[in-house]
mmCIF file of C-alpha atoms in Angstrom:
data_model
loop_
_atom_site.group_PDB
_atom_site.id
_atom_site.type_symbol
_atom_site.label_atom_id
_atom_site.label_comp_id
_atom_site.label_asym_id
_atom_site.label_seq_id
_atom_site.Cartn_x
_atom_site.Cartn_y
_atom_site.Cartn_z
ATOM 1 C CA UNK Z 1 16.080 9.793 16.703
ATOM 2 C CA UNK Z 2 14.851 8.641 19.982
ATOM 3 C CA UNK Z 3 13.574 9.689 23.014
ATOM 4 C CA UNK Z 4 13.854 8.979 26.456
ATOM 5 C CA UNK Z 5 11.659 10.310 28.720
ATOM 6 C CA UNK Z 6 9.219 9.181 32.400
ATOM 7 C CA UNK Z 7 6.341 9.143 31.608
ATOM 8 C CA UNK Z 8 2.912 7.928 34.143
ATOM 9 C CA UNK Z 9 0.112 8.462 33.398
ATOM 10 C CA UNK Z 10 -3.931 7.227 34.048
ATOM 11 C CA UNK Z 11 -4.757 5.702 30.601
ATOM 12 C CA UNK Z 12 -8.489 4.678 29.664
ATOM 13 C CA UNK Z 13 -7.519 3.479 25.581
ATOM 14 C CA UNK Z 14 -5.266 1.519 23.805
ATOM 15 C CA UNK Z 15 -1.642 3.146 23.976
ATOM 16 C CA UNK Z 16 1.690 1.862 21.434
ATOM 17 C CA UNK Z 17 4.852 2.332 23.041
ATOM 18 C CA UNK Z 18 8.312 1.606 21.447
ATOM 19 C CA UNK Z 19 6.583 1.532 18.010
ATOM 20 C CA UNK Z 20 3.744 -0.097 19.028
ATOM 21 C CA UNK Z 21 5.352 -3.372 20.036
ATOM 22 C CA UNK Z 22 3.534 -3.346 23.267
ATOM 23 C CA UNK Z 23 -0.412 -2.415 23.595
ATOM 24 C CA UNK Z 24 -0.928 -1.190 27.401
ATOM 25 C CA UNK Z 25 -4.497 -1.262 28.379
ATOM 26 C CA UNK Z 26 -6.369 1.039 31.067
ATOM 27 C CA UNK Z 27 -4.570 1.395 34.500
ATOM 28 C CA UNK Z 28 -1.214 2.725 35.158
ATOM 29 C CA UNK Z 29 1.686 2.842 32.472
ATOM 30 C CA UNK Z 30 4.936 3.834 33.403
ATOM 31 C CA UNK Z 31 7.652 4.423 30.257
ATOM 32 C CA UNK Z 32 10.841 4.712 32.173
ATOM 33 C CA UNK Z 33 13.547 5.912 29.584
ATOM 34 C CA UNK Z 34 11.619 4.165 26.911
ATOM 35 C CA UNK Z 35 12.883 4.879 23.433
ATOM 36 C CA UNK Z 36 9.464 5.847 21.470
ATOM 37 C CA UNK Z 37 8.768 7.584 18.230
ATOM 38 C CA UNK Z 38 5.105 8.958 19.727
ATOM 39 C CA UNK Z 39 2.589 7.380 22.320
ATOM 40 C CA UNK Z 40 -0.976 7.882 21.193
ATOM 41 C CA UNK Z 41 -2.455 9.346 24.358
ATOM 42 C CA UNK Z 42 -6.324 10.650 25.320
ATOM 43 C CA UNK Z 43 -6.388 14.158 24.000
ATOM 44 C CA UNK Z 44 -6.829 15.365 27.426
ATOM 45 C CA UNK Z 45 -4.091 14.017 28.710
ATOM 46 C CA UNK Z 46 -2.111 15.887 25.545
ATOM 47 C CA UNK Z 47 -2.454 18.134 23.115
ATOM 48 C CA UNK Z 48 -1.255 18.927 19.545
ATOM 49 C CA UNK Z 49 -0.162 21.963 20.530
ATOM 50 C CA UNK Z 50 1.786 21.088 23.651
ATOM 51 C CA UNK Z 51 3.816 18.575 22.427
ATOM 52 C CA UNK Z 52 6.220 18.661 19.336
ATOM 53 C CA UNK Z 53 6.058 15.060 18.863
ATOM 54 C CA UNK Z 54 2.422 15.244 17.752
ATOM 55 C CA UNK Z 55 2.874 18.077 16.246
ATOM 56 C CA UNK Z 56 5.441 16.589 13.585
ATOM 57 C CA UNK Z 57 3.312 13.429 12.596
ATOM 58 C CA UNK Z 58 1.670 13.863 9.278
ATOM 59 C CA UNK Z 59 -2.412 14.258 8.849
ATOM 60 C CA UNK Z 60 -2.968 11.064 6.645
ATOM 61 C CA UNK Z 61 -5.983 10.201 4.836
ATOM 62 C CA UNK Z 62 -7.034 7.267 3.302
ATOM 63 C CA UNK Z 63 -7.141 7.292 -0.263
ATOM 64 C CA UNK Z 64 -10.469 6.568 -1.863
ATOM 65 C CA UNK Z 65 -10.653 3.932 -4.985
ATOM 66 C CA UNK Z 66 -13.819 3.628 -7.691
ATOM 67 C CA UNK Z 67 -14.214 0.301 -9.197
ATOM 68 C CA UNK Z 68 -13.448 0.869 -13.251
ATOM 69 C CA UNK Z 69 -14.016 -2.579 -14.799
ATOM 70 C CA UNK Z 70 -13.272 -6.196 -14.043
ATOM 71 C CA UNK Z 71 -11.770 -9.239 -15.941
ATOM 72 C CA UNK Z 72 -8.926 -11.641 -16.597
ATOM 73 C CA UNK Z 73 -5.092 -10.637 -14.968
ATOM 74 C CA UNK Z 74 -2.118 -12.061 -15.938
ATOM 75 C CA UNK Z 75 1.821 -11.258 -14.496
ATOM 76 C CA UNK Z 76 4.648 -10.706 -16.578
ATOM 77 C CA UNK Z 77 8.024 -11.700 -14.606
ATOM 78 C CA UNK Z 78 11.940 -11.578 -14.878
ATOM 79 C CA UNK Z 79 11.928 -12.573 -18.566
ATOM 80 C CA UNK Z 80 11.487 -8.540 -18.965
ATOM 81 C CA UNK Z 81 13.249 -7.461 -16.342
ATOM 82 C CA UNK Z 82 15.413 -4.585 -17.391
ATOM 83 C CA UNK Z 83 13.691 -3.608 -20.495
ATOM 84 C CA UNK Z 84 12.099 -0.211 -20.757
ATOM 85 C CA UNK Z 85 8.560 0.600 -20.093
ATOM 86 C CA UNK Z 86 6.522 3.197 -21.827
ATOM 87 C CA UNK Z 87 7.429 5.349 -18.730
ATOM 88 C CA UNK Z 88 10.631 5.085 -19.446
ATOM 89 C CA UNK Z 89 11.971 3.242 -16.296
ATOM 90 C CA UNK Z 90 13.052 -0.212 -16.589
ATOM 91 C CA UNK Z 91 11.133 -3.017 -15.356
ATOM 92 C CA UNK Z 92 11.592 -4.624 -12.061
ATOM 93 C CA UNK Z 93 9.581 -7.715 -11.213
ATOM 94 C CA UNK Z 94 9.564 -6.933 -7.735
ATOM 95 C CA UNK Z 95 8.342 -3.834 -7.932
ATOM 96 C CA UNK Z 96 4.253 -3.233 -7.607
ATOM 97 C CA UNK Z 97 3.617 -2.046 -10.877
ATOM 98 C CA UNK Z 98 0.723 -3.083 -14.176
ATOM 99 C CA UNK Z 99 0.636 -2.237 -17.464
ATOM 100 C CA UNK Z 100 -3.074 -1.466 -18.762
ATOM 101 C CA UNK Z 101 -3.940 0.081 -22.354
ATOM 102 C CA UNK Z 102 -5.578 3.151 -21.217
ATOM 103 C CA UNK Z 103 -5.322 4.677 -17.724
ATOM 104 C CA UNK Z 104 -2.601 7.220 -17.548
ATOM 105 C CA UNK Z 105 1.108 6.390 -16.648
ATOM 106 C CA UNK Z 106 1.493 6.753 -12.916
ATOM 107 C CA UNK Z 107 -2.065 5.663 -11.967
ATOM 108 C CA UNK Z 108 -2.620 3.926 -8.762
ATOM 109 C CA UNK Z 109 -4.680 1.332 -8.675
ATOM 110 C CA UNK Z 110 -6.287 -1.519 -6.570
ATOM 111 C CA UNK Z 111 -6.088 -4.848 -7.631
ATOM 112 C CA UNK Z 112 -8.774 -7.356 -6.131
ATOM 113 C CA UNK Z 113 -8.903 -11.009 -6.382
ATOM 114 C CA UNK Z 114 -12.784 -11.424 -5.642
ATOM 115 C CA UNK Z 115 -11.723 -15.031 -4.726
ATOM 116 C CA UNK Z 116 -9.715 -14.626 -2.363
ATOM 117 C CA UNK Z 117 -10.333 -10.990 -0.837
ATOM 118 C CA UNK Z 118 -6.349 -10.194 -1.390
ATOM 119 C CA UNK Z 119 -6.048 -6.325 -3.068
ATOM 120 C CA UNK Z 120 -2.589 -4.599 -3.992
ATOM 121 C CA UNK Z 121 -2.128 -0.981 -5.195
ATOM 122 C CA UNK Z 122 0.106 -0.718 -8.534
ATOM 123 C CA UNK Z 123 1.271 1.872 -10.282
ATOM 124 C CA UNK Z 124 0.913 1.727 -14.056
ATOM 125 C CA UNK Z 125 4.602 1.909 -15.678
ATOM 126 C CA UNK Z 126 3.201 0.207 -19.275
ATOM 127 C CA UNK Z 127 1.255 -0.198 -22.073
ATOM 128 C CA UNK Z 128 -0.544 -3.476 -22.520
ATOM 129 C CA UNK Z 129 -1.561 -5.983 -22.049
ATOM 130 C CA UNK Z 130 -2.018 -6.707 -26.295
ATOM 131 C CA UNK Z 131 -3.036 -10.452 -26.109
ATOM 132 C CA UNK Z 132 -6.342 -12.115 -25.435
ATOM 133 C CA UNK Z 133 -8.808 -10.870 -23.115
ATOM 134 C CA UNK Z 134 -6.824 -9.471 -20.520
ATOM 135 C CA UNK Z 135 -7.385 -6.326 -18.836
ATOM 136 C CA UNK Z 136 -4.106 -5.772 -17.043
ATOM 137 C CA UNK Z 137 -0.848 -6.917 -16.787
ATOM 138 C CA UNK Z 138 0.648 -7.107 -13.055
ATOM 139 C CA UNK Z 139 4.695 -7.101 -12.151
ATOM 140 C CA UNK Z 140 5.314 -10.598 -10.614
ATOM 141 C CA UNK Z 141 5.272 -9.199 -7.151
ATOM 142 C CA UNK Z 142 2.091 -7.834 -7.412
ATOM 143 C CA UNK Z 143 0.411 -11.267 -8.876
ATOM 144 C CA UNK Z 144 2.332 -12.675 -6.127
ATOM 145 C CA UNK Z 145 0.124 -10.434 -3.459
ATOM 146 C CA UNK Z 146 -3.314 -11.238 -4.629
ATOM 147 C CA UNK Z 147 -2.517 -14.763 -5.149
ATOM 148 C CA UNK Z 148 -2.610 -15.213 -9.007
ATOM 149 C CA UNK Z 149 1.207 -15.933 -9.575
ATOM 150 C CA UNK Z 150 1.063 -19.867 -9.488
ATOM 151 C CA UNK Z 151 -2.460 -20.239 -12.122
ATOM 152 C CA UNK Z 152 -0.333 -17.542 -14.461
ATOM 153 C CA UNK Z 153 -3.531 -15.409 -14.309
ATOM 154 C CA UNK Z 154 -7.068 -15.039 -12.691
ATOM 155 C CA UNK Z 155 -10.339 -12.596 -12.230
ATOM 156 C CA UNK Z 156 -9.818 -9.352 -10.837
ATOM 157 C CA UNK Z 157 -11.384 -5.766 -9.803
ATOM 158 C CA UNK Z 158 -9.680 -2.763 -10.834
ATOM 159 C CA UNK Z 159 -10.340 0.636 -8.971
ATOM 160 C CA UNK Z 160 -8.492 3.475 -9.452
ATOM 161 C CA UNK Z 161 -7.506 6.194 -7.016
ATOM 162 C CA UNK Z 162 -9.985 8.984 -6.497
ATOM 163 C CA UNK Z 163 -9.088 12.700 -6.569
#
């Protein structure tokens, strides 16, 4: 759904319009008929409770992780693809998901490569890994994100989601 709508107004922050395409800085900003989804605004300029659009965006949080353990990742790829899980959904190498031993199916969790800084959340679908030293197993995509893909497997920190 868009809107159209005139809007000028004095703005001292940083405002997104046409889904945030465009920062406009402090002065004058003038949104002729500009399709937008919302324009963060001052709050004195508008308030929750005067306009609907504000009033429909979600309250989001940011999830909080605890480091659980670290050690050796590895990525298991389309060889599996299509074969059941212990969740019972088939595997899809593209989608962000692990398989660890323990933590319970549908965990999120944050996978860091201390190398490189690069973190991915994954949801665990699986059981496993069963060989070596490995502590989890990562869809291809999600090896792919932390940049561990091309070795075949590398160091990582696990955290899990936080209630």
């Amino acid at each position: 759904m868009a809107l159209a709508a005139t809007v000028a107004m004095p703005v001292t922050g940083l405002v997104l319009i046409a889904g945030g395409a465009t920062p406009a800085f402090a002065g004058e900003v003038s949104a002729a008929a500009v399709p937008f989804t919302a324009i963060a605004a001052p709050s004195a300029l508008v308030s929750e409770t005067s306009n609907p659009v504000i009033q429909a965006l979600p309250k989001y949080e940011t999830p909080k992780y605890e480091t659980i353990a670290s050690g050796m990742a590895s990525y298991y790829g389309r060889e599996l693809a299509g074969n059941r899980t212990a969740s019972g959904e088939r595997f899809n190498p593209a989608d962000l998901t692990a398989a660890h031993r323990t933590l319970p199916l549908g965990s999120k969790v944050r996978v860091t490569n201390p190398r490189t800084g690069n973190s991915v959340i994954v949801r665990i679908n699986d059981r496993g890994p069963f060989h070596g030293n490995r502590l989890i197993d990562l869809s291809e995509a999600a090896a792919r994100e932390i940049g561990i893909r091309a070795a075949g497997s590398g160091k990582v920190d696990l955290a899990v989601e936080a209630d």
